[in-house]
Coordinates of C-alpha atoms in Angstrom, one line a residue:
Chain A
M269 CA 110.0 91.1 195.1
N270 CA 111.4 88.5 197.4
I271 CA 113.2 90.3 200.1
V272 CA 115.2 88.3 202.8
N273 CA 116.6 89.3 205.9
T274 CA 118.8 86.3 206.9
I275 CA 122.0 84.7 205.7
E276 CA 120.5 81.2 205.7
E277 CA 117.5 82.2 203.5
V278 CA 120.0 83.5 200.8
R279 CA 122.1 80.3 201.1
D280 CA 119.0 78.3 200.7
K281 CA 118.0 80.2 197.6
V282 CA 121.6 79.8 196.0
K283 CA 121.9 76.1 196.8
S284 CA 118.5 75.4 195.0
W285 CA 119.5 77.4 192.2
R286 CA 123.1 75.8 192.1
K287 CA 121.0 72.4 192.0
E288 CA 119.1 73.7 188.8
G289 CA 122.6 74.6 187.2
S290 CA 121.8 78.2 187.4
T291 CA 124.4 81.0 187.3
I292 CA 124.3 84.0 189.7
G293 CA 125.1 87.6 189.7
L294 CA 125.5 89.9 192.6
V295 CA 125.0 93.7 192.8
T296 CA 126.1 94.9 196.4
T297 CA 124.2 98.2 197.0
M298 CA 123.5 100.5 200.2
G299 CA 120.0 101.0 198.8
Y300 CA 118.1 103.9 197.8
L301 CA 118.4 102.7 194.4
H302 CA 118.9 105.1 191.5
E303 CA 119.3 104.4 187.5
G304 CA 122.9 103.9 188.2
H305 CA 122.2 100.7 190.3
E306 CA 119.5 99.8 187.7
S307 CA 122.0 99.6 185.0
L308 CA 124.3 97.3 187.1
I309 CA 121.2 95.0 187.9
K310 CA 119.8 94.8 184.4
R311 CA 123.5 94.1 183.0
A312 CA 123.7 91.2 185.6
V313 CA 120.2 90.1 184.6
S314 CA 121.4 89.7 180.9
E315 CA 124.7 87.6 182.0
N316 CA 123.2 85.4 184.7
D317 CA 120.2 83.0 185.4
K318 CA 119.6 84.5 188.9
V319 CA 120.5 87.8 190.4
V320 CA 120.9 89.0 194.0
V321 CA 120.7 92.5 195.1
S322 CA 122.2 93.0 198.4
V323 CA 120.6 96.4 200.1
F324 CA 122.7 97.1 203.3
V325 CA 124.0 100.4 204.8
N326 CA 127.2 99.0 206.0
P327 CA 128.3 100.7 209.1
T328 CA 132.1 99.6 209.0
Q329 CA 132.6 101.8 205.7
F330 CA 131.7 105.0 207.4
G331 CA 134.0 106.9 209.3
P332 CA 133.0 108.4 212.8
N333 CA 131.8 111.9 211.2
E334 CA 130.3 110.5 208.0
D335 CA 126.5 110.1 207.1
L336 CA 125.7 106.7 208.4
K337 CA 122.7 107.7 210.4
T338 CA 121.4 110.1 207.7
Y339 CA 122.2 107.8 204.7
P340 CA 118.9 107.7 202.7
R341 CA 116.8 104.4 202.9
D342 CA 113.8 103.2 201.0
I343 CA 113.3 99.6 201.1
T344 CA 109.7 99.6 199.2
R345 CA 111.0 101.8 196.5
D346 CA 114.3 99.7 196.1
G347 CA 112.0 96.3 195.8
E348 CA 109.9 98.0 193.2
L349 CA 113.2 99.0 191.2
C350 CA 114.5 95.5 191.7
E351 CA 111.5 93.9 190.7
S352 CA 111.1 95.9 187.3
A353 CA 114.7 95.5 186.3
G354 CA 114.5 91.6 186.7
A355 CA 116.4 90.8 190.0
S356 CA 115.8 87.4 191.6
L357 CA 116.1 88.4 195.4
I358 CA 117.3 91.1 197.8
F359 CA 119.2 90.6 200.5
N360 CA 118.4 93.2 203.3
P361 CA 120.0 92.1 206.3
E362 CA 120.2 94.0 209.9
P363 CA 123.7 95.2 211.0
S364 CA 123.4 92.5 213.8
T365 CA 123.0 89.8 210.9
M366 CA 126.0 91.0 209.4
Y367 CA 128.5 91.8 212.6
Y368 CA 129.0 89.9 215.7
K369 CA 129.5 92.3 218.6
D370 CA 133.0 90.7 218.8
A371 CA 133.7 90.6 215.0
S372 CA 137.6 91.0 214.7
T373 CA 138.5 90.1 211.3
T374 CA 139.9 92.9 209.0
I375 CA 140.5 93.0 205.2
N376 CA 142.9 95.7 203.7
V377 CA 144.3 96.4 200.4
K378 CA 147.5 98.3 200.9
G379 CA 148.7 100.8 198.2
L380 CA 145.5 101.4 196.4
T381 CA 143.6 102.6 199.3
E382 CA 145.9 105.4 200.7
G383 CA 145.2 107.9 198.0
L384 CA 142.2 109.7 196.5
C385 CA 139.0 108.9 198.6
G386 CA 141.1 106.9 201.1
A387 CA 143.2 109.8 202.1
K388 CA 140.0 111.5 203.9
R389 CA 138.2 108.3 204.5
P390 CA 140.6 106.1 206.2
V391 CA 138.7 103.4 207.4
H392 CA 136.2 103.2 204.3
F393 CA 137.9 100.7 201.9
G394 CA 138.5 98.4 204.7
G395 CA 134.9 98.3 205.4
V396 CA 134.0 98.1 201.8
C397 CA 136.6 95.1 201.6
L398 CA 135.2 93.3 204.5
V399 CA 131.5 93.7 203.5
V400 CA 131.9 92.6 200.0
S401 CA 133.8 89.6 201.3
K402 CA 131.1 88.5 203.4
L403 CA 128.7 89.2 200.6
F404 CA 130.6 87.2 198.2
N405 CA 131.0 84.1 200.7
I406 CA 127.0 84.5 201.5
V407 CA 125.8 84.5 197.8
T408 CA 128.9 82.9 196.1
P409 CA 128.2 84.6 192.6
D410 CA 129.9 83.8 189.4
R411 CA 129.9 87.5 188.7
A412 CA 129.7 90.6 190.6
Y413 CA 128.8 94.2 189.4
F414 CA 130.4 97.6 190.4
G415 CA 129.7 101.0 189.3
E416 CA 132.8 102.9 187.4
K417 CA 131.7 106.1 189.3
D418 CA 133.3 104.3 192.6
A419 CA 136.5 103.9 190.4
Q420 CA 138.8 103.5 193.7
Q421 CA 136.4 101.0 195.2
L422 CA 136.3 99.1 191.7
A423 CA 140.1 98.8 191.7
V424 CA 140.2 97.7 195.2
I425 CA 137.6 95.2 194.8
K426 CA 139.3 93.8 191.6
R427 CA 142.7 93.6 193.5
M428 CA 141.2 91.8 196.6
V429 CA 139.6 89.3 194.4
R430 CA 142.8 88.7 192.5
D431 CA 144.8 88.3 195.8
L432 CA 142.3 86.2 197.6
N433 CA 141.4 84.1 194.9
F434 CA 137.7 84.6 195.1
N435 CA 136.3 82.7 191.8
I436 CA 134.1 85.5 190.9
E437 CA 134.5 87.8 187.7
I438 CA 134.2 91.5 188.6
I439 CA 132.5 93.6 186.1
G440 CA 132.5 97.6 186.1
C441 CA 129.8 99.3 184.5
P442 CA 129.9 102.7 182.9
I443 CA 128.8 105.9 184.9
I444 CA 124.9 106.8 184.5
R445 CA 124.3 110.5 184.6
E446 CA 121.4 113.0 184.7
A447 CA 120.6 114.8 181.7
D448 CA 122.8 117.7 182.7
G449 CA 125.8 115.2 183.2
L450 CA 125.6 114.9 187.0
A451 CA 126.8 111.2 188.2
K452 CA 123.7 109.6 189.4
S453 CA 124.4 109.1 193.2
S454 CA 122.1 108.5 196.0
R455 CA 124.0 111.3 198.0
N456 CA 122.4 113.7 195.1
A457 CA 119.2 113.6 197.3
Y458 CA 121.2 115.5 199.8
L459 CA 121.4 118.6 197.4
S460 CA 119.3 121.9 197.8
K461 CA 118.0 123.2 194.6
D462 CA 121.0 125.8 194.3
E463 CA 123.4 123.1 195.3
R464 CA 121.9 120.7 192.6
K465 CA 122.6 123.2 189.9
A466 CA 125.8 124.0 191.0
A467 CA 126.7 120.1 191.2
V468 CA 126.9 120.1 187.3
V469 CA 130.4 121.6 187.8
L470 CA 131.8 118.3 188.5
S471 CA 131.1 116.7 185.1
K472 CA 131.7 119.9 183.3
S473 CA 135.3 120.2 184.8
L474 CA 135.8 116.7 183.6
E475 CA 134.8 117.4 180.4
C476 CA 137.3 120.3 180.0
G477 CA 140.2 117.8 181.2
K478 CA 139.1 115.3 178.8
K479 CA 139.1 117.8 175.9
A480 CA 142.7 118.7 176.8
L481 CA 143.6 114.9 176.9
N482 CA 141.9 114.3 173.4
S483 CA 143.9 117.8 172.2
G484 CA 147.0 115.9 173.2
E485 CA 147.9 117.4 176.5
R486 CA 150.1 114.7 178.3
N487 CA 151.1 116.7 181.3
A488 CA 149.1 115.7 184.2
D489 CA 149.6 118.8 186.1
K490 CA 148.3 120.9 183.4
V491 CA 145.4 118.6 182.9
K492 CA 144.5 119.0 186.6
K493 CA 144.9 123.0 186.4
I494 CA 142.3 123.1 183.8
I495 CA 139.8 120.9 185.9
I496 CA 140.9 123.0 188.9
Q497 CA 139.9 126.2 187.3
K498 CA 136.6 124.9 186.0
L499 CA 135.5 123.8 189.7
N500 CA 136.9 127.0 191.1
S501 CA 134.6 128.9 188.7
E502 CA 131.7 127.6 191.0
S503 CA 131.3 129.4 194.1
L504 CA 129.4 126.5 195.9
A505 CA 132.3 124.1 194.9
K506 CA 135.1 123.4 197.2
I507 CA 137.9 120.6 195.8
D508 CA 138.7 117.8 198.0
Y509 CA 141.1 116.2 195.3
V510 CA 141.5 116.5 191.6
E511 CA 144.0 113.7 190.6
I512 CA 145.4 111.7 187.9
V513 CA 146.5 108.4 188.5
D514 CA 147.4 104.9 186.9
S515 CA 144.0 102.9 186.5
L516 CA 145.5 99.7 187.9
N517 CA 147.4 100.9 190.8
L518 CA 146.1 104.2 191.5
K519 CA 149.6 105.7 191.9
P520 CA 149.5 109.6 190.7
V521 CA 151.2 110.1 187.2
S522 CA 153.1 113.1 185.8
N523 CA 153.1 112.4 182.3
I524 CA 150.0 110.6 180.8
D525 CA 150.9 107.4 179.1
G526 CA 149.0 104.1 179.3
N527 CA 145.5 103.7 181.1
I528 CA 144.9 106.6 183.4
L529 CA 141.9 107.6 185.9
V530 CA 141.0 111.2 186.2
A531 CA 139.1 111.3 189.6
I532 CA 137.7 114.2 191.5
A533 CA 135.8 114.6 194.9
V534 CA 134.5 118.2 195.5
Y535 CA 132.2 119.6 198.4
I536 CA 128.9 121.1 197.0
G537 CA 128.0 122.9 200.2
K538 CA 128.5 120.1 202.7
I539 CA 127.8 117.3 200.3
R540 CA 130.7 115.4 199.1
L541 CA 130.4 114.0 195.3
I542 CA 132.8 112.2 193.2
D543 CA 133.0 111.8 189.5
N544 CA 135.8 110.3 187.2
F545 CA 136.6 109.0 183.6
T546 CA 139.3 106.8 182.5
F547 CA 141.6 107.5 179.3
K548 CA 143.7 105.1 177.3
I549 CA 146.6 106.1 175.1
Chain B
M144 CA 149.3 60.4 193.9
N145 CA 147.8 62.9 191.8
I146 CA 149.9 66.2 192.7
V147 CA 149.0 69.4 191.0
N148 CA 150.7 72.9 190.9
T149 CA 148.2 75.2 189.4
I150 CA 145.2 76.8 190.8
E151 CA 143.4 76.1 187.3
E152 CA 144.0 72.3 187.9
V153 CA 142.4 72.4 191.3
R154 CA 139.4 74.2 190.0
D155 CA 138.6 72.0 187.5
K156 CA 139.0 68.9 189.8
V157 CA 136.8 70.6 192.3
K158 CA 134.4 71.3 189.4
S159 CA 134.1 67.8 188.2
W160 CA 133.7 66.5 191.7
R161 CA 131.0 69.0 192.5
K162 CA 129.1 67.9 189.1
E163 CA 129.1 64.4 190.6
G164 CA 127.6 65.5 193.9
S165 CA 130.9 64.9 195.9
T166 CA 131.5 66.8 199.2
I167 CA 135.2 68.0 199.6
G168 CA 137.4 68.1 202.6
L169 CA 140.6 70.1 203.0
V170 CA 143.8 69.9 204.9
T171 CA 146.2 72.6 204.7
T172 CA 149.9 71.8 205.5
M173 CA 153.4 73.2 205.0
G174 CA 154.5 69.4 203.9
Y175 CA 156.9 67.2 205.7
L176 CA 153.8 65.3 206.8
H177 CA 154.0 63.3 210.1
E178 CA 151.1 61.2 211.8
G179 CA 149.7 64.6 212.9
H180 CA 148.8 65.5 209.5
E181 CA 147.8 61.9 208.6
S182 CA 145.2 61.9 211.4
L183 CA 143.8 65.0 210.0
I184 CA 143.7 63.5 206.5
K185 CA 142.3 60.2 207.5
R186 CA 139.5 62.0 209.4
A187 CA 138.7 64.1 206.2
V188 CA 138.6 61.1 204.3
S189 CA 136.3 59.6 206.9
E190 CA 133.8 62.6 206.4
N191 CA 134.1 63.5 202.8
D192 CA 133.8 62.2 199.3
K193 CA 137.0 63.9 198.3
V194 CA 139.9 65.2 200.0
V195 CA 142.3 67.8 198.9
V196 CA 145.8 68.2 200.8
S197 CA 147.6 71.4 200.1
V198 CA 151.3 71.2 200.7
F199 CA 153.0 74.8 200.6
V200 CA 155.6 76.2 202.7
N201 CA 154.0 79.8 203.0
P202 CA 156.2 82.5 203.0
T203 CA 153.9 85.1 204.3
Q204 CA 153.5 83.5 207.7
F205 CA 157.3 83.6 208.3
G206 CA 158.9 86.4 209.9
P207 CA 162.2 87.8 208.7
N208 CA 164.2 85.7 211.1
E209 CA 162.4 82.6 211.2
D210 CA 163.2 79.2 209.2
L211 CA 161.4 79.8 205.9
K212 CA 164.5 78.7 203.9
T213 CA 165.5 75.8 206.1
Y214 CA 162.1 74.5 206.9
P215 CA 161.9 70.7 206.2
R216 CA 160.4 69.7 202.6
D217 CA 159.9 66.2 201.0
I218 CA 157.1 66.0 198.6
T219 CA 157.9 62.5 197.5
R220 CA 157.4 61.2 200.9
D221 CA 154.2 63.5 201.4
G222 CA 152.8 62.1 198.3
E223 CA 153.2 58.8 199.7
L224 CA 151.6 59.5 203.0
C225 CA 148.7 61.4 201.4
E226 CA 148.3 58.2 199.0
S227 CA 148.0 55.7 201.7
A228 CA 145.9 57.8 203.9
G229 CA 143.4 58.1 201.0
A230 CA 143.3 61.7 199.8
S231 CA 142.3 62.4 196.3
L232 CA 144.7 65.4 195.5
I233 CA 147.7 67.1 196.6
F234 CA 148.0 71.0 195.5
N235 CA 151.6 71.7 195.7
P236 CA 152.2 75.5 194.1
E237 CA 155.0 77.5 193.9
P238 CA 155.1 80.7 195.8
S239 CA 155.0 82.7 192.6
T240 CA 151.6 80.7 191.7
M241 CA 150.2 81.8 195.1
Y242 CA 151.3 85.7 195.4
Y243 CA 151.7 88.1 192.7
K244 CA 154.6 90.4 193.0
D245 CA 152.3 93.2 193.7
A246 CA 150.0 91.5 196.2
S247 CA 148.6 93.9 198.5
T248 CA 145.4 92.4 200.4
T249 CA 145.7 91.6 204.0
I250 CA 143.7 89.9 206.4
N251 CA 144.2 90.2 210.2
V252 CA 142.0 88.7 213.1
K253 CA 142.3 91.5 215.9
G254 CA 142.5 90.7 219.6
L255 CA 143.2 86.6 219.2
T256 CA 146.5 87.2 217.5
E257 CA 148.3 89.7 219.9
G258 CA 149.1 87.1 222.6
L259 CA 150.7 83.6 222.9
C260 CA 152.6 82.9 219.6
G261 CA 151.5 86.2 217.9
A262 CA 153.4 88.4 220.7
K263 CA 156.9 87.0 219.2
R264 CA 155.7 86.4 215.6
P265 CA 153.8 89.6 214.9
V266 CA 153.2 88.6 211.0
H267 CA 152.6 85.0 211.5
F268 CA 148.8 84.8 212.0
G269 CA 148.3 87.5 209.1
G270 CA 150.1 85.3 206.7
V271 CA 148.3 82.2 207.9
C272 CA 144.6 83.9 207.5
L273 CA 145.9 85.0 204.1
V274 CA 146.8 81.8 202.7
V275 CA 144.1 79.9 204.2
S276 CA 141.6 82.2 202.7
K277 CA 143.3 81.7 199.5
L278 CA 143.2 78.2 199.7
F279 CA 139.4 78.0 200.8
N280 CA 138.7 80.0 197.8
I281 CA 140.5 77.9 195.5
V282 CA 139.2 74.4 196.8
T283 CA 135.9 75.7 198.3
P284 CA 135.7 72.9 200.7
D285 CA 132.7 71.7 202.7
R286 CA 135.0 71.0 205.6
A287 CA 138.5 72.1 206.5
Y288 CA 140.7 70.1 209.4
F289 CA 143.2 71.8 211.6
G290 CA 145.3 70.2 214.3
E291 CA 145.0 71.3 217.9
K292 CA 148.3 71.6 218.4
D293 CA 148.4 74.8 216.7
A294 CA 145.7 76.0 219.1
Q295 CA 145.7 79.5 218.5
Q296 CA 145.8 79.0 214.6
L297 CA 142.6 77.0 215.2
A298 CA 141.1 79.6 217.3
V299 CA 141.8 82.5 214.8
I300 CA 141.0 80.5 211.7
K301 CA 137.5 79.7 213.4
R302 CA 136.9 83.4 214.1
M303 CA 137.8 84.3 210.6
V304 CA 135.7 81.8 209.1
R305 CA 132.8 83.1 211.3
D306 CA 133.5 86.8 210.7
L307 CA 134.0 86.5 206.9
N308 CA 130.8 83.9 206.5
F309 CA 133.0 81.3 205.0
N310 CA 130.4 78.4 204.2
I311 CA 133.1 75.7 205.5
E312 CA 133.2 73.9 208.6
I313 CA 136.4 74.1 210.8
I314 CA 137.1 70.8 212.4
G315 CA 139.8 70.7 215.0
C316 CA 141.6 67.3 215.6
P317 CA 143.4 66.0 218.7
I318 CA 147.4 66.2 219.1
I319 CA 149.1 63.2 218.1
R320 CA 152.3 62.4 220.1
E321 CA 155.4 60.4 220.2
A322 CA 155.4 57.3 222.5
D323 CA 157.1 59.5 225.1
G324 CA 154.6 62.1 224.8
L325 CA 156.3 64.9 222.8
A326 CA 153.6 66.4 220.3
K327 CA 154.6 65.5 216.4
S328 CA 155.7 68.6 214.7
S329 CA 157.7 68.8 211.3
R330 CA 160.1 71.1 213.3
N331 CA 161.0 67.9 215.8
A332 CA 163.3 67.1 212.9
Y333 CA 165.5 69.9 213.7
L334 CA 166.2 68.4 217.2
S335 CA 169.7 66.9 218.1
K336 CA 169.5 63.6 219.9
D337 CA 170.0 65.3 223.5
E338 CA 167.6 67.9 222.4
R339 CA 165.1 65.3 221.3
K340 CA 165.3 63.6 224.7
A341 CA 164.9 67.0 226.5
A342 CA 162.1 68.2 224.4
V343 CA 159.5 65.6 226.4
V344 CA 159.8 68.3 228.9
L345 CA 156.9 70.1 227.1
S346 CA 154.4 67.4 227.3
K347 CA 155.4 66.3 231.1
S348 CA 155.2 70.1 232.0
L349 CA 151.5 70.2 230.8
E350 CA 150.8 66.9 232.5
C351 CA 152.0 68.5 236.0
G352 CA 149.6 71.5 235.1
K353 CA 146.6 69.0 234.0
K354 CA 147.3 67.2 237.4
A355 CA 146.7 70.2 239.5
L356 CA 143.7 71.2 237.5
N357 CA 142.2 67.7 238.2
S358 CA 143.0 68.1 241.9
G359 CA 140.7 71.1 242.0
E360 CA 143.5 73.8 241.6
R361 CA 141.4 77.1 240.1
N362 CA 144.4 79.8 240.5
A363 CA 145.9 80.1 237.0
D364 CA 149.1 81.7 238.3
K365 CA 149.6 78.8 240.6
V366 CA 149.0 76.1 237.7
K367 CA 151.3 78.3 235.5
K368 CA 154.1 78.2 238.4
I369 CA 153.8 74.4 238.5
I370 CA 154.5 74.2 234.7
I371 CA 157.4 76.7 234.7
Q372 CA 159.0 74.7 237.7
K373 CA 159.0 71.3 235.6
L374 CA 160.2 73.2 232.5
N375 CA 163.0 75.0 234.3
S376 CA 164.1 71.5 235.5
E377 CA 165.5 70.8 232.0
S378 CA 168.8 72.5 231.3
L379 CA 168.1 73.0 227.5
A380 CA 164.7 74.2 227.8
K381 CA 164.1 78.1 227.7
I382 CA 160.7 79.1 228.3
D383 CA 159.2 81.5 225.7
Y384 CA 155.7 81.6 227.4
V385 CA 153.3 79.6 229.7
E386 CA 149.6 80.9 229.5
I387 CA 146.4 80.1 230.6
V388 CA 143.7 81.7 228.3
D389 CA 139.7 81.6 227.4
S390 CA 139.3 79.0 224.7
L391 CA 137.5 81.3 222.6
N392 CA 138.7 84.8 222.8
L393 CA 142.4 83.8 224.0
K394 CA 142.3 86.5 226.7
P395 CA 144.4 85.3 229.7
V396 CA 142.3 84.1 232.8
S397 CA 143.4 84.4 236.6
N398 CA 140.5 82.3 237.9
I399 CA 139.9 79.3 236.1
D400 CA 136.3 78.8 235.1
G401 CA 134.5 77.7 231.7
N402 CA 136.7 76.4 228.8
I403 CA 140.5 77.3 229.1
L404 CA 143.4 76.8 226.8
V405 CA 146.7 75.9 228.6
A406 CA 149.6 76.8 226.0
I407 CA 153.2 76.8 226.1
A408 CA 156.2 77.6 223.9
V409 CA 159.7 76.5 224.8
Y410 CA 162.9 76.6 223.1
I411 CA 164.9 73.3 223.2
G412 CA 168.2 74.6 222.2
K413 CA 167.5 77.0 219.1
I414 CA 164.3 75.1 218.4
R415 CA 161.0 76.7 219.4
L416 CA 158.4 74.0 220.0
I417 CA 154.7 74.6 221.4
D418 CA 152.3 72.3 223.1
N419 CA 149.0 72.9 224.7
F420 CA 145.9 71.1 226.5
T421 CA 142.4 72.3 226.8
F422 CA 140.3 71.9 230.0
K423 CA 136.7 72.3 230.6
I424 CA 134.7 73.0 233.9

């Protein structure tokens, strides 16, 4: 697998691909790739001539008490996964390559970033917008692929791309799950054996919510209550939030109508996991 | 002159130029073009195969009590100037083309935007960064040209381009002056006859400061005092600020060493004018 560390190497590759008339897909990741990332890369490979995967544990999207230092890393395994999935290039920069010491530019998407995960992670989405903008400007892809598991991130990126006129198509890809329903996440690696078993309650609780919606329930509080009840049945689970919001502007809804996002964040022991589904009427 | 109003028309043009292998220069303006803009366009024409001039009075860079509504506009004359200067295309969008009603993305450059003009114009540089980023993403130029008259804007844009990895060369162009020394500005059109005469005090005061520097004065307060004295000799002039700062990070300096920017903002009657020069040791 061709792994490069400098911006110049990426730009040179992109320039030569563009000369050939190739289209370019981008999958931005923090590495420790799993089948969720793999599905994004394969989708990108199927829709573009060349695919760049960025592997960068981005410091600006971690809060001071978050897991920047312990975030799992394995570039060798990531290289193998990218190779077999058909990627063309991995961009694996050092933090000092991406950020000058006196970096002073910030990007924020107001309104969409205050609720859900943003409420507890005030710097997170600013850091995401910043690094994604930088990667967009370095790789200049035609299409960029993001997982629907990070539903708020996907909505924020779509809004940023629209507002800043990036000429890039943003493609959301379905959540990939373990056999028991747990959404794939690099952070699942942190879970103990008991926690791993308990973590299935996230997807199970969402199934309960979905069932209520499919049965015609349109009162958001009632659907949330059903999800909360299921989550509370698991003693290792501690709810961060259970929210039902408009899919586009992420504002809470009380009566379910149009396109909605049902999103949850739950601590299993000390590990914070997220899951969600969208629902259309 | 080819004047287009939609983003799609610009993108189509740029795409066809790129197919031919043409390089592209961009001059972003708020219109009511004068010889200062003309010098930017001519420089761009000399260094690029195609040149796009954007003419857009950008609402997001005006504060609530500023002159958005009265800002002078004359697209017919602007078209003639662009034509004769050799520009390839004018992009003259409506505000509704540039900004969705629910636009929510902000860009800021911390540190460089708090002093000088930013102190009195708290939303100004955020609006500049936003519109310039959008224009960069719409036009995707190789080079973009900015006047040194707006010295803080030039420093902010350079920092933003570096921090966000825009693959665009930012070129600063010298201030163009009237015969008596007044820096060319669209806002000069607001001046009454008496105010126009009085306005020459800006450049004259800077000449006094430059003379002191050339004579070896290295105490910033003393140089500022000389400039302030000259400005105060004109009864129609009211100082907003007289500052001596580091050229790159715009932080005030007390002892003059390295590259500095001497910048002033002065009200002549109700009209706020700016001027500056840089000095290297």
